Amino acid sequence: MSYDKEWITAGPRPAGVNPTCFTPFTHTVSTCADGVVGTDRLYVTYSLFTETESAAIYLQYSDDQARSWSAPHFIAGSAEFCGPSWSPSGRCNDSQGSQPTVNPTTGQLWVGFQNGDTEDEDQYLVVTSKDGGQTFQGPYRVD
């Protein structure tokens, strides 16, 4: 397993999203320590190379000033345009260069990345989350 091209950003938690803290290693939900939770959530995205995925985009987040992090979450999604003839699953597995950004008013998270699950040239995709990185919509092609 290899991590590559980590990017980090910070922004307000969306309305209705409560701060969450985690235990080290197992990433299970735990009580947040007093005085460490602010208004912003940190997000880190990266490409994860494994034996089964060439470069999948993952996200983790922190509400306690990077003292603890959520479990890794695959966010690149699946789409018809991520299904070349040699990998018809539609899962966007060959992705790199993720760049997260947060709307400073709403807290909506956007992550753009380059994807190579195509027959010809690479494509640029974007996914978005309105609930602090719990769920994602997309991917959408940026043409």
PDB file of N, CA and C in Angstrom, residues 3 20-30 44 46 59-62 67-73:
ATOM      1  N   TYR A   3       0.724   5.699  -0.265  1.00  0.00           N
ATOM      2  CA  TYR A   3      -0.029   6.950  -0.305  1.00  0.00           C
ATOM      3  C   TYR A   3       0.704   7.944  -1.195  1.00  0.00           C
ATOM      4  N   THR A  20     -16.912  15.318  15.327  1.00  0.00           N
ATOM      5  CA  THR A  20     -16.667  13.919  15.632  1.00  0.00           C
ATOM      6  C   THR A  20     -15.183  13.717  15.851  1.00  0.00           C
ATOM      7  N   CYS A  21     -14.826  12.966  16.894  1.00  0.00           N
ATOM      8  CA  CYS A  21     -13.431  12.624  17.163  1.00  0.00           C
ATOM      9  C   CYS A  21     -13.286  11.108  17.101  1.00  0.00           C
ATOM     10  N   PHE A  22     -12.052  10.637  16.967  1.00  0.00           N
ATOM     11  CA  PHE A  22     -11.803   9.223  16.709  1.00  0.00           C
ATOM     12  C   PHE A  22     -10.643   8.710  17.554  1.00  0.00           C
ATOM     13  N   THR A  23     -10.637   7.394  17.770  1.00  0.00           N
ATOM     14  CA  THR A  23      -9.504   6.764  18.446  1.00  0.00           C
ATOM     15  C   THR A  23      -8.397   6.533  17.423  1.00  0.00           C
ATOM     16  N   PRO A  24      -7.151   6.509  17.885  1.00  0.00           N
ATOM     17  CA  PRO A  24      -6.057   6.222  16.958  1.00  0.00           C
ATOM     18  C   PRO A  24      -6.159   4.786  16.423  1.00  0.00           C
ATOM     19  N   PHE A  25      -5.674   4.569  15.242  1.00  0.00           N
ATOM     20  CA  PHE A  25      -5.551   3.268  14.592  1.00  0.00           C
ATOM     21  C   PHE A  25      -6.877   2.653  14.182  1.00  0.00           C
ATOM     22  N   THR A  26      -7.847   2.513  15.102  1.00  0.00           N
ATOM     23  CA  THR A  26      -9.122   1.883  14.739  1.00  0.00           C
ATOM     24  C   THR A  26     -10.110   2.888  14.166  1.00  0.00           C
ATOM     25  N   HIS A  27      -9.896   4.165  14.414  1.00  0.00           N
ATOM     26  CA  HIS A  27     -10.743   5.251  13.900  1.00  0.00           C
ATOM     27  C   HIS A  27     -12.200   5.121  14.351  1.00  0.00           C
ATOM     28  N   THR A  28     -12.433   4.526  15.514  1.00  0.00           N
ATOM     29  CA  THR A  28     -13.800   4.460  16.032  1.00  0.00           C
ATOM     30  C   THR A  28     -14.141   5.795  16.697  1.00  0.00           C
ATOM     31  N   VAL A  29     -15.419   6.131  16.680  1.00  0.00           N
ATOM     32  CA  VAL A  29     -15.868   7.406  17.243  1.00  0.00           C
ATOM     33  C   VAL A  29     -15.580   7.433  18.744  1.00  0.00           C
ATOM     34  N   SER A  30     -15.056   8.568  19.206  1.00  0.00           N
ATOM     35  CA  SER A  30     -14.779   8.737  20.634  1.00  0.00           C
ATOM     36  C   SER A  30     -15.187  10.145  21.058  1.00  0.00           C
ATOM     37  N   VAL A  44      -8.322  15.803   4.329  1.00  0.00           N
ATOM     38  CA  VAL A  44      -7.144  15.416   3.559  1.00  0.00           C
ATOM     39  C   VAL A  44      -7.591  14.377   2.527  1.00  0.00           C
ATOM     40  N   TYR A  46      -6.102  11.916  -0.879  1.00  0.00           N
ATOM     41  CA  TYR A  46      -4.862  11.334  -1.400  1.00  0.00           C
ATOM     42  C   TYR A  46      -5.187  10.194  -2.352  1.00  0.00           C
ATOM     43  N   LEU A  59     -10.480   9.963   1.278  1.00  0.00           N
ATOM     44  CA  LEU A  59     -10.618  11.155   2.112  1.00  0.00           C
ATOM     45  C   LEU A  59     -10.644  10.736   3.583  1.00  0.00           C
ATOM     46  N   GLN A  60     -10.053  11.586   4.431  1.00  0.00           N
ATOM     47  CA  GLN A  60     -10.201  11.493   5.880  1.00  0.00           C
ATOM     48  C   GLN A  60     -10.428  12.907   6.400  1.00  0.00           C
ATOM     49  N   TYR A  61     -11.092  13.032   7.559  1.00  0.00           N
ATOM     50  CA  TYR A  61     -11.349  14.357   8.111  1.00  0.00           C
ATOM     51  C   TYR A  61     -11.075  14.380   9.601  1.00  0.00           C
ATOM     52  N   SER A  62     -10.881  15.608  10.117  1.00  0.00           N
ATOM     53  CA  SER A  62     -10.611  15.814  11.536  1.00  0.00           C
ATOM     54  C   SER A  62     -11.358  17.044  12.023  1.00  0.00           C
ATOM     55  N   ARG A  67      -5.820  16.071  15.752  1.00  0.00           N
ATOM     56  CA  ARG A  67      -5.430  15.125  16.807  1.00  0.00           C
ATOM     57  C   ARG A  67      -5.930  13.717  16.493  1.00  0.00           C
ATOM     58  N   SER A  68      -7.059  13.628  15.781  1.00  0.00           N
ATOM     59  CA  SER A  68      -7.587  12.328  15.370  1.00  0.00           C
ATOM     60  C   SER A  68      -8.211  12.469  13.985  1.00  0.00           C
ATOM     61  N   TRP A  69      -8.270  11.354  13.282  1.00  0.00           N
ATOM     62  CA  TRP A  69      -8.773  11.354  11.904  1.00  0.00           C
ATOM     63  C   TRP A  69      -9.792  10.239  11.709  1.00  0.00           C
ATOM     64  N   SER A  70     -10.765  10.503  10.842  1.00  0.00           N
ATOM     65  CA  SER A  70     -11.750   9.498  10.478  1.00  0.00           C
ATOM     66  C   SER A  70     -11.072   8.352   9.724  1.00  0.00           C
ATOM     67  N   ALA A  71     -11.781   7.255   9.567  1.00  0.00           N
ATOM     68  CA  ALA A  71     -11.281   6.146   8.753  1.00  0.00           C
ATOM     69  C   ALA A  71     -11.220   6.587   7.292  1.00  0.00           C
ATOM     70  N   PRO A  72     -10.323   6.008   6.503  1.00  0.00           N
ATOM     71  CA  PRO A  72     -10.266   6.334   5.071  1.00  0.00           C
ATOM     72  C   PRO A  72     -11.584   5.985   4.378  1.00  0.00           C
ATOM     73  N   HIS A  73     -11.992   6.859   3.456  1.00  0.00           N
ATOM     74  CA  HIS A  73     -13.268   6.697   2.755  1.00  0.00           C
ATOM     75  C   HIS A  73     -13.023   6.903   1.261  1.00  0.00           C
TER      76      HIS A  73
END
